[in-house]
XYZ file of C-alpha atoms in Angstrom:
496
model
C 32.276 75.655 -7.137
C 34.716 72.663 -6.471
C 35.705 69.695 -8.541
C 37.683 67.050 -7.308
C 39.962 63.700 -9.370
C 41.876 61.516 -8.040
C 45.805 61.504 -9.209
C 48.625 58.823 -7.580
C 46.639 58.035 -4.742
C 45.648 62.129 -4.277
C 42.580 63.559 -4.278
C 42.957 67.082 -5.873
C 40.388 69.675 -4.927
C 40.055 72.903 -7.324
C 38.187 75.746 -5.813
C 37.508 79.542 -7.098
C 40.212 80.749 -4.593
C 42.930 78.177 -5.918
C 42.033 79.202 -9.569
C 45.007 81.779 -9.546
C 47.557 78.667 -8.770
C 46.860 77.798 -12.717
C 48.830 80.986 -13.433
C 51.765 79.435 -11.708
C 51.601 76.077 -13.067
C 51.362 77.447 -16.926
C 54.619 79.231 -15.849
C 56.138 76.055 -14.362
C 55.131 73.867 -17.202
C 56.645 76.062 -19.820
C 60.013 76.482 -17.298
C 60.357 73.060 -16.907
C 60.126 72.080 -20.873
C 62.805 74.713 -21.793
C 65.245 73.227 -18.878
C 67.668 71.207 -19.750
C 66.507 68.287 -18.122
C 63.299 68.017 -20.251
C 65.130 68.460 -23.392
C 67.930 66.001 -22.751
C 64.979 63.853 -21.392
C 63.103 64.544 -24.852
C 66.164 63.792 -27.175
C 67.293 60.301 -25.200
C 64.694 58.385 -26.396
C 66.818 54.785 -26.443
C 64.736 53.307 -24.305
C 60.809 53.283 -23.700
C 61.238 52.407 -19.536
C 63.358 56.101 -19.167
C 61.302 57.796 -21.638
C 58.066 56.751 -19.188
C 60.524 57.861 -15.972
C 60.663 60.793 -17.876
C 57.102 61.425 -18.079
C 56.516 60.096 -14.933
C 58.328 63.171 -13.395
C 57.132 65.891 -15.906
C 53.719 65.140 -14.424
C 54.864 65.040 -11.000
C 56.473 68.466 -10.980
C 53.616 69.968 -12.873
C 51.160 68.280 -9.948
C 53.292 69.132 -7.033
C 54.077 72.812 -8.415
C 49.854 73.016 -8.945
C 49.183 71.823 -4.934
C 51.818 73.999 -3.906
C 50.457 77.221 -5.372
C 46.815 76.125 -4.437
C 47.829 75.641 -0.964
C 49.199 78.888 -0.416
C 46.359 80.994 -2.060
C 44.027 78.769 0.186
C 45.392 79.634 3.177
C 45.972 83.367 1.646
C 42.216 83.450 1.913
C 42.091 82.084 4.690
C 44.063 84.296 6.600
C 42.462 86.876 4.915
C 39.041 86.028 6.316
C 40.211 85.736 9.922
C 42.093 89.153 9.387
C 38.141 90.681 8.478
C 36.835 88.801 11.470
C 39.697 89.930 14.067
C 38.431 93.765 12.843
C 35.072 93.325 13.045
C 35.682 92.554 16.850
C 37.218 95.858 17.178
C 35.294 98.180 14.810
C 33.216 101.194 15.997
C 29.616 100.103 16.461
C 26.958 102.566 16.718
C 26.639 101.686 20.659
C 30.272 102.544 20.729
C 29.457 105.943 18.597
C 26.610 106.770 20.794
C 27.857 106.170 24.008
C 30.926 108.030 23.479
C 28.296 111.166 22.658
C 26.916 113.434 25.589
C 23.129 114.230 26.072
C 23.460 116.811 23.331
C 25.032 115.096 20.859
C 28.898 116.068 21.274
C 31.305 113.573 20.955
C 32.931 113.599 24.627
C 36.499 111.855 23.543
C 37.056 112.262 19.926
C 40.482 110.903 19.624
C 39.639 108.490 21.450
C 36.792 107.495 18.549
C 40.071 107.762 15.731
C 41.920 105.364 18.001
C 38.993 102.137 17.680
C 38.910 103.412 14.298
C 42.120 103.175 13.317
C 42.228 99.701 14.787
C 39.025 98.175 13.754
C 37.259 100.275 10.991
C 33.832 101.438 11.097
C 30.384 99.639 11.303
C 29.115 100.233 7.537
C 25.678 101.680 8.933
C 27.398 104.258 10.881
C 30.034 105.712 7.868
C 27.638 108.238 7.246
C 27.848 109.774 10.551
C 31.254 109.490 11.652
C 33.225 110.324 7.863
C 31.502 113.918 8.442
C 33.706 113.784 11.877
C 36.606 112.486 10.489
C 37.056 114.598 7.592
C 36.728 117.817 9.857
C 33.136 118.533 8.190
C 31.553 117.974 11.501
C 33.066 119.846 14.667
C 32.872 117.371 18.067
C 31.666 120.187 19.504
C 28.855 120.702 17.679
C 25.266 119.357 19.064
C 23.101 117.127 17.449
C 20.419 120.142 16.373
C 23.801 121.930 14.900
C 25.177 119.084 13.345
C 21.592 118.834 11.900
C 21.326 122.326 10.654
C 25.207 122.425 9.162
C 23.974 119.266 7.398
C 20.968 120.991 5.597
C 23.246 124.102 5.045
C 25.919 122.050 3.013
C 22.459 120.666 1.115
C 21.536 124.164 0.109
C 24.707 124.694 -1.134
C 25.375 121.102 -3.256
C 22.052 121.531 -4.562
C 23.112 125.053 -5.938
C 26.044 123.491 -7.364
C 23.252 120.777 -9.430
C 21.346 123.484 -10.813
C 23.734 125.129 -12.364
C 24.929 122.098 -13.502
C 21.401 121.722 -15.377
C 21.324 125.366 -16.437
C 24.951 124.606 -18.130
C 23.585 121.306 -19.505
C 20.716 123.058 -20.916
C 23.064 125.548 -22.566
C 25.438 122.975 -24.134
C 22.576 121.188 -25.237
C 21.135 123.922 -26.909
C 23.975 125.963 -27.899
C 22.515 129.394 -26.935
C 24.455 129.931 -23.927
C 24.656 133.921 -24.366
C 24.222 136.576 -27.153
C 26.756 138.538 -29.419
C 27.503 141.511 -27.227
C 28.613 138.862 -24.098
C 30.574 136.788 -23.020
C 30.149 132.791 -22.062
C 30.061 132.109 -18.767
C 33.411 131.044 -17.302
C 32.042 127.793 -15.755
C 30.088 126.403 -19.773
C 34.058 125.283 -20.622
C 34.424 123.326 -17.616
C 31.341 122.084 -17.386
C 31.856 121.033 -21.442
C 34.862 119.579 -21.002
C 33.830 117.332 -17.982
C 30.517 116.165 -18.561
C 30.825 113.804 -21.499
C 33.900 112.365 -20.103
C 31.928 111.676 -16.643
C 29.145 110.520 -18.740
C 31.096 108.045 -19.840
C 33.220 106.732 -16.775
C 30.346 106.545 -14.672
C 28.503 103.346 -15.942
C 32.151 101.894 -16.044
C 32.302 102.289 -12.624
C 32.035 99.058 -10.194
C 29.825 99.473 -6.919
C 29.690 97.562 -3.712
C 26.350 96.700 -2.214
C 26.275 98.799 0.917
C 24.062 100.508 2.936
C 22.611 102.626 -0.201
C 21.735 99.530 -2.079
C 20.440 97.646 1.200
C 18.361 101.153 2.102
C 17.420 101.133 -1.840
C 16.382 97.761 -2.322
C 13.978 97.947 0.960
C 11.989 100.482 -0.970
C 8.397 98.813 -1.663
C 7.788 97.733 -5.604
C 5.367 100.356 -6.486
C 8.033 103.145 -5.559
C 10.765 101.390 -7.329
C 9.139 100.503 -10.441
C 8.188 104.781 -10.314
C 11.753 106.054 -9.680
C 13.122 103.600 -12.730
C 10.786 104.324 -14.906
C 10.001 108.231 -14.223
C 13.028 109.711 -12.511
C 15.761 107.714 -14.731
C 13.862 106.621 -18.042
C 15.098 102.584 -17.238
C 13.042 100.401 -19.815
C 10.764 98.743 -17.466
C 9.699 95.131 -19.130
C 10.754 92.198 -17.920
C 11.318 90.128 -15.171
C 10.492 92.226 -12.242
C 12.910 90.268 -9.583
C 15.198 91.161 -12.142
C 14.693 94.255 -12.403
C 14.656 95.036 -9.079
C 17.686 93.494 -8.661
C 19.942 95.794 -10.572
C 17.935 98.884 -9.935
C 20.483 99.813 -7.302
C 23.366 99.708 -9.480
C 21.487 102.048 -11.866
C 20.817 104.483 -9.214
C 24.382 104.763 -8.236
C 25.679 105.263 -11.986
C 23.530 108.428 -11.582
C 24.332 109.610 -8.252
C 28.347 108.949 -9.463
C 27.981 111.540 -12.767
C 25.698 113.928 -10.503
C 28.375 114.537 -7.594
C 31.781 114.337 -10.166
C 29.790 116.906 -12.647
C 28.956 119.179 -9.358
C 32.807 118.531 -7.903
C 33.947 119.729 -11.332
C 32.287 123.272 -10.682
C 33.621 123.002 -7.146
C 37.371 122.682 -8.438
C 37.297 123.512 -11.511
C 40.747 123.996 -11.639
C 41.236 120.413 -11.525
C 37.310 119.356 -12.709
C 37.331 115.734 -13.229
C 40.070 113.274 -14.077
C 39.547 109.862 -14.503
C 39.957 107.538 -10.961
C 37.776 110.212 -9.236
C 34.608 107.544 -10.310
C 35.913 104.811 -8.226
C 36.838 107.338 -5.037
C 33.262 108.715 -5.580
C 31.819 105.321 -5.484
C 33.422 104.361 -2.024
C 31.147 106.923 -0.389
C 28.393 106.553 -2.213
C 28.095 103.040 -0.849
C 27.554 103.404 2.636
C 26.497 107.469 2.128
C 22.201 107.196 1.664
C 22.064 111.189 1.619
C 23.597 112.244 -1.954
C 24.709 115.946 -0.544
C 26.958 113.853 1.906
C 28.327 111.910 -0.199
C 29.758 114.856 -2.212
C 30.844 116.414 0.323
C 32.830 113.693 2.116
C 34.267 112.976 -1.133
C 35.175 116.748 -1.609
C 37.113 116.847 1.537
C 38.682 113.790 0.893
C 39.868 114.642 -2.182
C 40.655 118.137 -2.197
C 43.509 118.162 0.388
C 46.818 116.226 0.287
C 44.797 113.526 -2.490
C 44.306 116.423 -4.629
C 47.727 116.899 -6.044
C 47.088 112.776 -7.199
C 44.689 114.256 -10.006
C 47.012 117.243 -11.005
C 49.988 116.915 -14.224
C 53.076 118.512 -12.375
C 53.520 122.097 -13.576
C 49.812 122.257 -14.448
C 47.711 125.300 -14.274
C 50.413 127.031 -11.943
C 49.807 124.157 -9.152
C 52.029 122.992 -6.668
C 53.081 119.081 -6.696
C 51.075 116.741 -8.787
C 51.310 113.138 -9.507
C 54.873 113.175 -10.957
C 56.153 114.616 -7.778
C 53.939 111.817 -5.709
C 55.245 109.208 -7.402
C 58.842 110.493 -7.108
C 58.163 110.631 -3.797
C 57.475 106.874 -3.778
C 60.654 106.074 -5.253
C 62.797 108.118 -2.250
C 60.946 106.002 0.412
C 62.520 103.363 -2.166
C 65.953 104.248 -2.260
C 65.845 104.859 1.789
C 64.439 101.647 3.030
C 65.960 99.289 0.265
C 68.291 100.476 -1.433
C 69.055 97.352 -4.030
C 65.498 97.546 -4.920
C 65.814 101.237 -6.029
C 68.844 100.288 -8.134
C 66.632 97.158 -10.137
C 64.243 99.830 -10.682
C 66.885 102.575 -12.029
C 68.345 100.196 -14.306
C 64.862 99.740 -15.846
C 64.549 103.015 -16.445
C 61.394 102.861 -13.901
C 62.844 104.912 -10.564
C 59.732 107.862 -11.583
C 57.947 105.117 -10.202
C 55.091 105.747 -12.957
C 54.609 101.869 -12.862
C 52.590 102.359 -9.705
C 50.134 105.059 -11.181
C 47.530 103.908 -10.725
C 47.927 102.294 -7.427
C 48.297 105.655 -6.122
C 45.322 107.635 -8.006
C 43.157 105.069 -7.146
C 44.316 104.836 -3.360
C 44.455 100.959 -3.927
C 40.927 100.533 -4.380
C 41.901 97.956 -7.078
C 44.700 95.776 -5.055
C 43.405 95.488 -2.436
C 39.527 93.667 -1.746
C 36.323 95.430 -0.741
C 36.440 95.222 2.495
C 40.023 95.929 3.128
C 40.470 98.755 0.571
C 37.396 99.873 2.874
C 39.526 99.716 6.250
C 42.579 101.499 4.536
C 40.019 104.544 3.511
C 38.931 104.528 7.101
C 42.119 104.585 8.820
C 43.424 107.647 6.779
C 40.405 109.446 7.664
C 41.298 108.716 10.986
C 44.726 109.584 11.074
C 43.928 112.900 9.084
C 46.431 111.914 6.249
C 44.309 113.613 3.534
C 44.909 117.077 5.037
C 48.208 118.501 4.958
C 50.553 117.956 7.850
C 50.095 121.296 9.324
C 46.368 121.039 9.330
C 46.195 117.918 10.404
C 48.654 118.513 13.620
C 46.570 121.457 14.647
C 43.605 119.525 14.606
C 45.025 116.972 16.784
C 45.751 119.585 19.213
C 42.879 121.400 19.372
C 41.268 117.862 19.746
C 43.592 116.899 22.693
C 42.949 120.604 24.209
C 39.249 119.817 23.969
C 39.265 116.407 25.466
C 41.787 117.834 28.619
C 38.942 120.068 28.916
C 36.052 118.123 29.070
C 37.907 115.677 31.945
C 38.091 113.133 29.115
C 39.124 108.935 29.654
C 41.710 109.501 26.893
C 45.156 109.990 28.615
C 47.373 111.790 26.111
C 49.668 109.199 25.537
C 52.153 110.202 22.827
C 52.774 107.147 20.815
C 48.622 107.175 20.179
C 48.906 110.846 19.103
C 51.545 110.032 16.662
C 49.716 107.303 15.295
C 46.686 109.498 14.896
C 48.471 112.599 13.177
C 50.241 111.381 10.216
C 49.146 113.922 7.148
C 50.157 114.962 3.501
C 49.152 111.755 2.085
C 52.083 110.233 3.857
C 50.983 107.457 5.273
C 49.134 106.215 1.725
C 52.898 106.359 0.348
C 54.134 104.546 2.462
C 51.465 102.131 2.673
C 51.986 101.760 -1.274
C 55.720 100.924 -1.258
C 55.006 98.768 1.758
C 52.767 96.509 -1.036
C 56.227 96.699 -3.033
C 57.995 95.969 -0.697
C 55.893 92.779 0.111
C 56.111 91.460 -3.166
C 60.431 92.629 -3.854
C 61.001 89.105 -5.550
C 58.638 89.469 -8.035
C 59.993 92.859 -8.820
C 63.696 92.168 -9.414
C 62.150 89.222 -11.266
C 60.701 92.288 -14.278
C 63.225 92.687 -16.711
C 61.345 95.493 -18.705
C 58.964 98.510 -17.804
C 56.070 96.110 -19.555
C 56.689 93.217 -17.052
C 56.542 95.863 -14.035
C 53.107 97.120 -15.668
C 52.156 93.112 -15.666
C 53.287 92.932 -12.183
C 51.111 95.918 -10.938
C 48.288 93.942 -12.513
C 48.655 90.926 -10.412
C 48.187 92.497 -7.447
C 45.143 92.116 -6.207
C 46.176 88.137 -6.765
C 48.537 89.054 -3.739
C 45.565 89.322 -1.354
C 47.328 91.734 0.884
C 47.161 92.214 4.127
C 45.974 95.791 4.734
C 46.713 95.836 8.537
C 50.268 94.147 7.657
C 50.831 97.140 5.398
C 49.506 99.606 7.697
C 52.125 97.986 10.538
C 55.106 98.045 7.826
C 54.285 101.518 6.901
C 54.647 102.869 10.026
C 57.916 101.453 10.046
C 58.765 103.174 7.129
C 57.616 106.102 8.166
C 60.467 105.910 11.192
C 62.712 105.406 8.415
C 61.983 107.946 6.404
C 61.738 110.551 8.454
C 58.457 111.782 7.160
C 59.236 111.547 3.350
C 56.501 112.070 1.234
C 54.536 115.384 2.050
C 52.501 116.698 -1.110
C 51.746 119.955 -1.818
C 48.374 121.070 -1.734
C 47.329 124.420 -3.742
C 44.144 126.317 -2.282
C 41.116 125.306 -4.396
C 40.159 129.131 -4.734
C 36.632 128.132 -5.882
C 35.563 126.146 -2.937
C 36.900 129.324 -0.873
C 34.728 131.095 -2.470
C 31.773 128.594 -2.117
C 32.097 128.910 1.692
């Protein structure tokens, strides 16, 4: 939507991407009336031709600070689009994906695959082949008819994990989980505690049309209208376009509570903490199979993410949040020093202003599709397995590829790049947004105005491969700073 006036011979153009340029002019309006120009121009009222000069230039700074602001969040987006088209030029396709396969299915040059990855992303329709590669799910070795049967062995298993997630429904529902003489079972007061809260985050949730929705939303009428109205007890009057419409969005609300409430019996030492909806709903989106999508977002999260969702000294586990975020505030005090000292005299060096940036893995500062690229690229550089893990994988992978006579050469700035691990790389991605923005943040005078501040990021439009580039940087500087500790999730041991 656009609407245009005409103002002193200008014709001003307002569009949805220059709406946040109103913020700026509010604040330049009310900075201009308490200055002491407007107020001495307020007060000398002798004559009626300077009280009009007067006026005259009020307006003009409040126009020119307005075309300013909507100029640079114009060309903000701008650049932002032809960041999303210079990746889409690189991205794996699925010709890439398959060519770089043998006749039996085994990818031939796997680091090679991270490499396009970590430069151009992923093609959506392929995410739910390759994330099972990059999270170490799937083996490159493995042929097609093993990845196939590993695939319906990790379905056996999730769908174990859903029917005792019934059976404990059933028995919190009915309050007859066990008699007298016995105990409850051990996994009822995890279950308990979880479930409502899940029940209640997941329609809070916001999903992204992807390849679930698209495959959804191709399903005939007939079969639709069934699923709604059978399956998930959706009222089904009404307009039927609308209807059909938000069906996938419905569908996905479901699928979200189904794979947190079976993650909670997978860790239950951690269950479910609020943030995991919004890291389950990134691969549900492009994940059609539901037993995939938990178990990519298992792996993901249970490595060096997990300690994001743990309270420091809780439960007798290593790291946790506090320690993350502390952890954000060395890479601070390394690579700008001054900035660390405006935060320590707000009382803010814990770095707890960025909380949520970090639990969330900046789903919610940065836009779809490049929150989408960042997810990808620390798949692809193994940064959500610890550091040790994720180096021996590299090696093995490199060992592999030497064997097979592979095109990839071994070069050692491509290896770095590609091992990074312990959730490194995210930190310093983060403080590399906080960085980007330093003016604004000696500009906070309180902890409040650095919790306003962390609001207005995603008005920043960031540039995710800009961050990605200034947090390797950082990572030079720092030597590596940042490493959490990850605690064995004894359950999931078991599980396997």
């Amino acid at each position: 939507m656009s609407t245009s006036g005409g103002y002193g011979g200008k014709t001003i153009v307002v569009t949805t991407a220059a709406v946040g340029a109103f913020v700026a002019t509010v604040g330049a309006v009310f900075a201009y009336t308490n200055s002491e120009e407007y107020q001495s121009s307020s007060s000398s009222s002798s004559s009626s031709s300077s009280s009009s000069s007067s006026s005259s230039n009020w307006k003009r700074k409040i126009l020119d600070s307005f075309l300013t602001t909507s100029s640079y969040v114009t060309n903000k987006a701008s650049q932002m689009k032809s960041e999303h088209r210079r990746r889409e030029k690189k991205m794996l396709t699925t010709q890439m994906w398959f060519d770089g396969c043998d006749e039996s299915g085994r990818i031939v040059n796997p680091e090679a695959m991270r490499k396009i990855i970590i430069e151009g992303g992923i093609e959506s329709a392929l995410r739910q082949e390759v994330y099972p590669f990059l999270l170490n799910i799937r083996d490159p070795k493995d042929s097609a008819v093993e990845v196939e049967q590993a695939k319906q062995m990790r379905k056996v298993k999730y769908d174990a994990l859903r029917k005792r997630c019934k059976e404990l429904e059933l028995m919190m529902k009915s309050g007859k989980a066990y008699s007298k003489d016995s105990l409850p079972p051990r996994d009822l007061g995890v279950f308990t505690e979880n479930a409502p809260v899940i029940k209640a985050d997941a329609p809070r949730t916001t999903f992204v049309y992807g390849e679930f929705a698209a495959t959804y939303d191709a399903c005939d009428d007939a079969n639709t209208a069934a699923l709604l109205e059978k399956d998930l007890n959706v009222f089904s009057s009404g307009d039927k376009r609308n209807r059909k419409k938000k069906s996938w969005e419905v569908v996905q609300t479901q699928r979200c509570r189904k794979i947190l409430e079976a993650f909670a019996l997978y860790d239950p030492t951690v269950g479910y903490c609020q943030g995991m909806n919004e890291l389950a709903a990134g691969f549900l989106r492009d994940c059609v199979d539901e037993s995939e999508a938990f178990w990519c977002f298992a792996h993901f999260t249970s490595g060096a993410f997990r300690s994001h969702f743990v309270i420091s000294g809780h439960a007798h586990l290593d790291g946790g949040i506090s320690e993350r975020l502390l952890a954000l505030s060395t890479i601070f005090q390394i690579c700008d020093k001054p900035l660390w000292k405006h935060l320590h005299s707000l009382n803010s060096e814990n770095c707890m202003f960025a909380f949520r940036s970090v639990v969330v893995l900046l789903s919610r500062e940065l836009d779809v599709s490049s929150t989408i690229f960042l997810w990808d690229v620390l798949m692809a550089t193994r940064d959500f397995a610890p550091t040790a893990e994720a180096t021996a994988m590299s090696a093995a992978a490199a060992v592999y590829e030497e064997r097979n006579n592979s095109q990839f050469d071994g070069d050692s700035d491509i290896l770095e790049v590609l091992t990074v691990g312990g959730g490194r790389l995210f930190l310093h991605v983060v403080a590399a947004a906080f960085l980007e923005m330093r003016h604004s943040v000696f500009s906070c005078k309180n902890y409040d105005d650095l919790l306003q501040l962390c609001s207005r990021m995603p008005a920043q439009q960031f540039s995710v491969s800009r961050l990605l580039a200034k947090a390797k940087v950082l990572l030079r500087k720092t030597r590596g700073v940042g490493e959490a500790k990850v605690s064995q999730n004894v359950a999931a041991a078991a599980l396997f």
